[in-house]
Short mmCIF file of C-alpha atoms in Angstrom, two decimals:
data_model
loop_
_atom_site.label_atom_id
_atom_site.label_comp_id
_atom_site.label_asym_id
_atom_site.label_seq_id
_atom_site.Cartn_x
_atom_site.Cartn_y
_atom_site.Cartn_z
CA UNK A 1 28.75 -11.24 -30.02
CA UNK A 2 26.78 -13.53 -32.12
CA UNK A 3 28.52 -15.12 -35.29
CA UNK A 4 27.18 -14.60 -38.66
CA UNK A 5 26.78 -18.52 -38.90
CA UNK A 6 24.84 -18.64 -35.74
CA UNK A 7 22.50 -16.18 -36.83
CA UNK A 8 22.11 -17.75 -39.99
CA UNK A 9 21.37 -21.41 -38.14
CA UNK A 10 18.85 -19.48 -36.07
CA UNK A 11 17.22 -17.49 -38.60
CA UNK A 12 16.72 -21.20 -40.45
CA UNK A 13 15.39 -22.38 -37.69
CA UNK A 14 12.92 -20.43 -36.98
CA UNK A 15 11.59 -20.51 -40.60
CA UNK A 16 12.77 -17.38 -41.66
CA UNK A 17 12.99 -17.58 -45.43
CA UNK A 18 16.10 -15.29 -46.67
CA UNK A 19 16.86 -13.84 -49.87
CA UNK A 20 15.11 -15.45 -52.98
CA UNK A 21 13.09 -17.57 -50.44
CA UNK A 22 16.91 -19.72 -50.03
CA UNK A 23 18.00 -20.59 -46.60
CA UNK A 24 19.98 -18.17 -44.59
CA UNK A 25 24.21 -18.56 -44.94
CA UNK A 26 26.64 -16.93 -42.65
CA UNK A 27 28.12 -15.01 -46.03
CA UNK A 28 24.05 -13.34 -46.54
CA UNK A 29 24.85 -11.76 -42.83
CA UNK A 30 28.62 -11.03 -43.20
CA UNK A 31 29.14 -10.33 -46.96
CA UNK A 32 31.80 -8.75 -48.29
CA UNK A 33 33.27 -5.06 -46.52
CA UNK A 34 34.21 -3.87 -49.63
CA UNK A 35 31.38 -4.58 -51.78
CA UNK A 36 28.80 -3.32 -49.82
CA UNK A 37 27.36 -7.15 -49.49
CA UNK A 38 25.90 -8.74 -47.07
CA UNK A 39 23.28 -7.23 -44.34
CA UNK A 40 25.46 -6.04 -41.90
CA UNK A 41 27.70 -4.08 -44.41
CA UNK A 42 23.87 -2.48 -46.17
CA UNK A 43 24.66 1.38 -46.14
CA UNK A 44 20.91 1.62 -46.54
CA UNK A 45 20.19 0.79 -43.01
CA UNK A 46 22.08 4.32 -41.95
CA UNK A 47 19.93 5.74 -44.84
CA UNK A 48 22.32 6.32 -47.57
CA UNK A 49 22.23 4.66 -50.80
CA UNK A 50 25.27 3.99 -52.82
CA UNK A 51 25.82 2.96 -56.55
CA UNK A 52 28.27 2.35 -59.33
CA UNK A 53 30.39 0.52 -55.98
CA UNK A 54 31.20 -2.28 -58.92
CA UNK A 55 31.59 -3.05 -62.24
CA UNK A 56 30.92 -5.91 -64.38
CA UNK A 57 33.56 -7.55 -67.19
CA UNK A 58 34.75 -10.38 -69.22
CA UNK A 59 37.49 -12.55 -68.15
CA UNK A 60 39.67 -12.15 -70.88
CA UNK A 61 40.19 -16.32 -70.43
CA UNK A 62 37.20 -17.64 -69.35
CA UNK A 63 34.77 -15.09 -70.74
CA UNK A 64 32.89 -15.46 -67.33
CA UNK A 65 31.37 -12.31 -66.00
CA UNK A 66 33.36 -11.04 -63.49
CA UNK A 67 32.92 -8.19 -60.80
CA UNK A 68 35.57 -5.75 -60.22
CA UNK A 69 35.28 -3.16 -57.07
CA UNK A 70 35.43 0.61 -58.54
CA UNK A 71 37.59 3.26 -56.70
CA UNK A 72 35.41 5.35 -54.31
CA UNK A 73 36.03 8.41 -55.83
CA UNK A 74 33.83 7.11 -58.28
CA UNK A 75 30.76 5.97 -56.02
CA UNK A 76 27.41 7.99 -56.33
CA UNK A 77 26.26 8.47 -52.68
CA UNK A 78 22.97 10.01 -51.81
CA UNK A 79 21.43 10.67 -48.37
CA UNK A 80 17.77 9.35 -47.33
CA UNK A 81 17.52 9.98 -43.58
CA UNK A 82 14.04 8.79 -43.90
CA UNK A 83 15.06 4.94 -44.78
CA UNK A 84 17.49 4.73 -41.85
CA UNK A 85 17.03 1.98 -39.12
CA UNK A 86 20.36 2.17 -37.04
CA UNK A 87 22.33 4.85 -35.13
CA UNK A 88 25.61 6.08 -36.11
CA UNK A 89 27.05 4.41 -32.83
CA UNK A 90 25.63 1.37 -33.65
CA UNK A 91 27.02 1.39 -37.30
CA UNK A 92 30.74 2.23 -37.14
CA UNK A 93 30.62 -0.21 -33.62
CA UNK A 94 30.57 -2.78 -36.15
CA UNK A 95 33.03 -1.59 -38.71
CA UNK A 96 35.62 -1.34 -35.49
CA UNK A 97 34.61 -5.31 -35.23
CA UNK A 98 34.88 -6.27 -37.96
CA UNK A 99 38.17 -4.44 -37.85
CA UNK A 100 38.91 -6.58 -35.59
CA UNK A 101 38.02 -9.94 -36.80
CA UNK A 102 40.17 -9.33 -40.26
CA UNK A 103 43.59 -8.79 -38.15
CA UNK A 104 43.02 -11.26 -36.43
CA UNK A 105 41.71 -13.77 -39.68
CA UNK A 106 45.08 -12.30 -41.83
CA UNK A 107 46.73 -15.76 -40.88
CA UNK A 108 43.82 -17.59 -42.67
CA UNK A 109 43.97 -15.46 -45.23
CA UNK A 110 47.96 -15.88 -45.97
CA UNK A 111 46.75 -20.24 -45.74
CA UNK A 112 44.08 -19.84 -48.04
CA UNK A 113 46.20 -18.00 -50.55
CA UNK A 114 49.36 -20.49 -49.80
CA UNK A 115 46.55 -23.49 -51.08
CA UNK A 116 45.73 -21.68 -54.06
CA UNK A 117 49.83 -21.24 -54.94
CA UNK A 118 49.90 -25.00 -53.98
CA UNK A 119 46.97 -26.44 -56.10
CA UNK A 120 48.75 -24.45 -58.72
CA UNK A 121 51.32 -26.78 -58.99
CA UNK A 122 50.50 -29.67 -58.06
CA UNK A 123 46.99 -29.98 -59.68
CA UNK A 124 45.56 -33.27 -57.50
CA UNK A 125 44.80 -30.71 -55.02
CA UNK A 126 43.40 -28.05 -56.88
CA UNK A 127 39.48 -28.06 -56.97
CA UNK A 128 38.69 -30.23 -59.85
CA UNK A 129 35.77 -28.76 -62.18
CA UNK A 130 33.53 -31.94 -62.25
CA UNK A 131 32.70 -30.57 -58.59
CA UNK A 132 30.09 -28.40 -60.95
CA UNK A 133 28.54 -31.47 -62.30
CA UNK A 134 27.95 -32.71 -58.77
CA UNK A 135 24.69 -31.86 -56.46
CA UNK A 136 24.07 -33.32 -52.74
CA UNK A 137 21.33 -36.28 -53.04
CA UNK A 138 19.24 -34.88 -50.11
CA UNK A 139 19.08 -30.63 -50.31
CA UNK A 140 19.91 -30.28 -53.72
CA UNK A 141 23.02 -27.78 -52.48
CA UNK A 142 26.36 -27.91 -54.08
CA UNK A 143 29.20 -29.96 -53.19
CA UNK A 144 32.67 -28.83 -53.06
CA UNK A 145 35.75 -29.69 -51.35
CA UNK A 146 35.83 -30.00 -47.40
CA UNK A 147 38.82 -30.86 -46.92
CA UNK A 148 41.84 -33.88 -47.23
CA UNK A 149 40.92 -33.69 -50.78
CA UNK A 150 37.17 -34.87 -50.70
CA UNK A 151 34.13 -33.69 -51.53
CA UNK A 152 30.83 -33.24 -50.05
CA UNK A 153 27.65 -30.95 -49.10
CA UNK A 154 28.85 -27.72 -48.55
CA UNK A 155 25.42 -26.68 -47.09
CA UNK A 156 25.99 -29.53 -44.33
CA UNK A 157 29.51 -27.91 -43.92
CA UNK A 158 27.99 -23.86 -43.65
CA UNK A 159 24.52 -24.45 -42.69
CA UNK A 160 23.82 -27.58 -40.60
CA UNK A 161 20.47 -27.92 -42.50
CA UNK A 162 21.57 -31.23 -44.37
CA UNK A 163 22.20 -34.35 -43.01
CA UNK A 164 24.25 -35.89 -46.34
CA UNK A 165 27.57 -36.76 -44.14
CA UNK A 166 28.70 -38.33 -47.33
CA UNK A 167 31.92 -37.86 -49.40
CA UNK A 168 33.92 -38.94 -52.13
CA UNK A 169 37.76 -38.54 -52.88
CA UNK A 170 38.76 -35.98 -55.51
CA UNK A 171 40.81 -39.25 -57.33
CA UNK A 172 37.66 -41.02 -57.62
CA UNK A 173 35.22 -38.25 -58.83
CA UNK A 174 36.35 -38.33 -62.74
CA UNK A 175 36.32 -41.92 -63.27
CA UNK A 176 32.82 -42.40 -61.48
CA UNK A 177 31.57 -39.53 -63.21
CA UNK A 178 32.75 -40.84 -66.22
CA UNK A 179 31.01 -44.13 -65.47
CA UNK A 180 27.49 -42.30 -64.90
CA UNK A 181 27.77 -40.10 -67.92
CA UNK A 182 28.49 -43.22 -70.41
CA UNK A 183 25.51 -44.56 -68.96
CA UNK A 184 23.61 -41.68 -69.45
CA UNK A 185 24.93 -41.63 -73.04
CA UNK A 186 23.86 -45.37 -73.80
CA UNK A 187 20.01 -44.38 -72.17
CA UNK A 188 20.13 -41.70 -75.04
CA UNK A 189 21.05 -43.34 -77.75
CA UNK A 190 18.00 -46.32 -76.66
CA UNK A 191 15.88 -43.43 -76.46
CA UNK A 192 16.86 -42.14 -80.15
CA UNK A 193 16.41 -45.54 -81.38
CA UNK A 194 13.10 -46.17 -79.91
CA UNK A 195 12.01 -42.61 -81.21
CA UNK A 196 12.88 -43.34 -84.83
CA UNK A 197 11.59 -46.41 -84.83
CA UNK A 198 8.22 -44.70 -83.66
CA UNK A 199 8.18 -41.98 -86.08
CA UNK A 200 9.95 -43.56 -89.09
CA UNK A 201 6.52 -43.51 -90.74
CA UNK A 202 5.53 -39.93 -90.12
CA UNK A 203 8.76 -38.81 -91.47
CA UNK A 204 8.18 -41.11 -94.54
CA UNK A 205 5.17 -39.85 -95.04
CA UNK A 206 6.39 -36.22 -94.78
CA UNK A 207 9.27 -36.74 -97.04
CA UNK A 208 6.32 -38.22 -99.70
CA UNK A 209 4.56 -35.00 -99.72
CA UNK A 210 7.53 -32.95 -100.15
CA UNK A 211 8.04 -34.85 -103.13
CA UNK A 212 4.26 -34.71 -104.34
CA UNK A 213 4.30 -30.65 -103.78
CA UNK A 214 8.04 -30.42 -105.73
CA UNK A 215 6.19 -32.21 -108.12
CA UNK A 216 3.04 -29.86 -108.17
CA UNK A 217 5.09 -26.87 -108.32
CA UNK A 218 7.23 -28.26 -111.54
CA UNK A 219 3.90 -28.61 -113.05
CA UNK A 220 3.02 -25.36 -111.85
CA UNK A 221 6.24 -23.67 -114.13
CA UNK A 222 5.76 -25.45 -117.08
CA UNK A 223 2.12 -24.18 -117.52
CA UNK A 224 3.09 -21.02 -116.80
CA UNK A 225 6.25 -20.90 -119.01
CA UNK A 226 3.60 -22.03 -121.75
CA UNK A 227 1.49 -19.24 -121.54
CA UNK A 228 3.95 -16.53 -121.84
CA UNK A 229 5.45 -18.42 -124.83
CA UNK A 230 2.00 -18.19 -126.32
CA UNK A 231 1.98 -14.13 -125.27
CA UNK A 232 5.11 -13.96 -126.84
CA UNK A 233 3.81 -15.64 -130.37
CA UNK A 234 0.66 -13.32 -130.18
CA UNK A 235 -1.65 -15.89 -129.08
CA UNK A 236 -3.10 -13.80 -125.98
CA UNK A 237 -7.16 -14.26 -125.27
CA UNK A 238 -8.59 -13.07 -121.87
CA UNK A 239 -9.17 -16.47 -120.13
CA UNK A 240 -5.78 -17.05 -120.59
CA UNK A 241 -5.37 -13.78 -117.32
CA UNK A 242 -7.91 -15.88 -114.99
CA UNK A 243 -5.77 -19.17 -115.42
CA UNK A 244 -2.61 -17.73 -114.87
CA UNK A 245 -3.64 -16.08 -111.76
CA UNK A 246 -4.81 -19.66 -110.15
CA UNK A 247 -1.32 -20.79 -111.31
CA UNK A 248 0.72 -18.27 -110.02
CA UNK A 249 -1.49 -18.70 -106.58
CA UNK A 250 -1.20 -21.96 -106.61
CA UNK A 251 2.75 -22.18 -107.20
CA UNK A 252 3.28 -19.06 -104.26
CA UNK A 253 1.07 -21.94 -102.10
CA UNK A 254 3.33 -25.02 -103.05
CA UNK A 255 6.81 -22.68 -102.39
CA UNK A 256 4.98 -22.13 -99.21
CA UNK A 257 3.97 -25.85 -98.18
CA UNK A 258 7.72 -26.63 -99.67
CA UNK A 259 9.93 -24.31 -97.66
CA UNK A 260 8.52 -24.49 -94.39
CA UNK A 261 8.90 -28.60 -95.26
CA UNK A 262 12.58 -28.68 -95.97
CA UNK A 263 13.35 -26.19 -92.95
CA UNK A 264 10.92 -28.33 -90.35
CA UNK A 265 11.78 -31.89 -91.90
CA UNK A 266 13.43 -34.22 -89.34
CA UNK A 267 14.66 -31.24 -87.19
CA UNK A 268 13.98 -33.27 -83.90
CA UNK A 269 16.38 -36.02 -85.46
CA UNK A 270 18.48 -32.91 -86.28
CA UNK A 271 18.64 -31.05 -82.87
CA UNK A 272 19.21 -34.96 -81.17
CA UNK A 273 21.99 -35.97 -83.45
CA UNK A 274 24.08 -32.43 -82.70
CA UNK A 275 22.67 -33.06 -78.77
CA UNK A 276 24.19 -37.04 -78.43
CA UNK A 277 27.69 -35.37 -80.89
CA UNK A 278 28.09 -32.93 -78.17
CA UNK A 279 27.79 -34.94 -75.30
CA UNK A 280 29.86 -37.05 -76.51
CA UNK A 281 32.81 -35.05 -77.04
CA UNK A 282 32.18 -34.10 -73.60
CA UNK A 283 32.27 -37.65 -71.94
CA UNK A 284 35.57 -38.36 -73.79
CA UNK A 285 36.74 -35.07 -72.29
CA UNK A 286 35.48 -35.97 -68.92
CA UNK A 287 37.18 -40.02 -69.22
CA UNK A 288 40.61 -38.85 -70.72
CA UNK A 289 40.89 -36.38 -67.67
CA UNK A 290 40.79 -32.76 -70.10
CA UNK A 291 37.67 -31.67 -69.29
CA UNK A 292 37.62 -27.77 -67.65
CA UNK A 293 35.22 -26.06 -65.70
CA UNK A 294 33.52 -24.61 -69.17
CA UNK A 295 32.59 -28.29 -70.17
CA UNK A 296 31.35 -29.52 -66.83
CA UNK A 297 29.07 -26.29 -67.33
CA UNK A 298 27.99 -27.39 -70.45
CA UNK A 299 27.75 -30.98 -69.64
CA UNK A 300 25.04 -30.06 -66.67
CA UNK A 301 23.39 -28.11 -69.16
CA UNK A 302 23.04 -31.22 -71.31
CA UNK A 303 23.03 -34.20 -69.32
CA UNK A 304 21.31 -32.73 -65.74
CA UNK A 305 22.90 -32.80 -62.23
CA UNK A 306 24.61 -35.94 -60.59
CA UNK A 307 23.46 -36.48 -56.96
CA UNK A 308 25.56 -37.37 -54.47
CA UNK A 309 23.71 -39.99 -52.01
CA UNK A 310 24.86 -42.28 -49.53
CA UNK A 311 24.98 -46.44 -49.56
CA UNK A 312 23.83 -48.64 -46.47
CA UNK A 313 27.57 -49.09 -45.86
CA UNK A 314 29.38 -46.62 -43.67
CA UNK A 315 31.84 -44.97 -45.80
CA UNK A 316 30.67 -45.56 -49.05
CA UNK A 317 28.37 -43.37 -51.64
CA UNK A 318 27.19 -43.32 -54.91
CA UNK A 319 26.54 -41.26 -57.94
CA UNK A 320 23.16 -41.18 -59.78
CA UNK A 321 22.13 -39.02 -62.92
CA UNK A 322 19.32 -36.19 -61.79
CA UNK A 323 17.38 -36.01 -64.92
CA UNK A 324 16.15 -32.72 -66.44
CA UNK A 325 12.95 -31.99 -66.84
CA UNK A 326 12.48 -32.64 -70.12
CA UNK A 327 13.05 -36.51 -69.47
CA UNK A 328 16.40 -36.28 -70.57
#
């Protein structure tokens, strides 16, 4: 038969978009037995559907959502002949191969969970989590570890769609990193500067009025503390109703003007001073070799992607910031 890679490399080459308009992947077509995944494992095609075959929880470390197979006595099953594409024969011909395949795949199984025991101790060769931070330069797929501990395109490695050949050693991917993020951080805080420099007047000006209307509004209270002194003395006359109307009006519009002011005033400033505090915490996480897979998720939240791209010299590649697309 036809592996579930070489389908995948045919299906891309023939322009067939897959799922979410992404390219096709050997793991769409083979999936996952258990969990129902991947076409060739779709109960739908022998027109039964099937639900509550997972659940969804919190890693009780992590907090990362998590999927966790339920047992099938719990499974909700429901027959619709009508949706069905492929023969019983046809179906359970490929359950018996892919019977098959997993005896004979147990022995990469048993390596793969020997390297995870190993990369347990002896943490240089565990995946490191600045692998999230990283992008390939040409597709825009991930990169992750191929194998003597570097790191490069994965969709080169699954695919063949990319032709990034480029890699980097897991020993050199924190302190380049490192060395692209404190450049990133120095472009910031030019940026800041630049942008207070620029609207240093508007926020004077801003901070003036909020003055002027704190002013207004003290004004405001003293004429109306007078008139209900002269209530209290007996001194009421009717115009004295009209006028404190327009003052009470007029102090509701000031409290108004003044508390939207203090909650609005210099909240860009605000929001970028917490933004640079942040990512630098971060960075010194990232250069004094602490930083977990949580802060290289936050990191590309706040600083963007870093591509991986190649140099004109065989061998060699570089890291450059992607920035988001709010300039940042």
């Amino acid at each position: 038969g036809v592996t579930p890679r070489a389908i995948a490399d045919g299906l891309n080459r023939e322009g067939v978009p897959g799922a979410g308009g992404r390219p096709w992947s050997a793991s769409m077509i083979r999936g996952h037995r258990a969990r129902g995944s991947g076409m060739v494992n779709n109960d739908l095609y022998v027109g039964e559907l099937v639900w509550n075959r997972q659940r969804f929880v919190r890693h009780p470390e992590t907090g990362r959502r998590v999927s966790r197979i339920n047992p099938e006595s719990e499974w909700v099953r429901r027959s619709v002949p009508a949706l069905r594409i492929v023969s019983d024969h046809l179906w359970e011909a490929v359950r018996s191969r892919q019977s098959t395949i997993e005896q004979r795949s147990m022995a990469v199984s048993d390596g793969v969970r020997r390297s995870r025991e190993i990369a347990a101790i002896d943490p240089m060769r565990a995946p490191t989590p600045l692998r999230r931070l990283l992008v390939c330069g040409e597709c825009g797929g991930g990169v992750g570890l191929l194998d003597r501990g570097r790191y490069g395109c994965v969709d080169r490695v699954r695919r063949r769609g990319c032709g990034n050949a480029v890699s980097i050693r897991r020993c050199d991917i924190e302190t380049r990193v490192a060395e692209v993020l404190s450049e990133g951080l120095k472009r910031f805080d030019r940026a800041f500067k630049a942008s207070g420099e620029h609207h240093g007047p508007r926020l004077w000006e801003k901070r003036l009025s909020l003055v002027a209307d704190r002013n207004a509004l003290a004004e405001v209270e003293r004429g109306l503390a007078g008139f209900l002194a002269a209530i209290e003395d007996g001194l009421y006359v009717p115009a004295m109703k009209a006028r404190m109307e327009r003052l009470n009006a007029e102090g509701i519009r000031l409290r108004g003007r003044i508390l939207v002011a203090s909650t609005v005033a210099d909240v860009e400033q605000t929001a970028a001073l917490r933004h640079r505090a942040m990512l630098g915490l971060l960075i010194d996480r990232v250069a004094a070799g602490r930083a977990g897979d949580d802060d290289a998720v936050r990191l590309r939240d706040l600083f963007g992607p870093i591509a991986l791209l190649p140099t004109s010299e065989r061998g060699e590649c570089r890291l450059v910031h992607v920035r988001k697309a709010d300039g940042s």
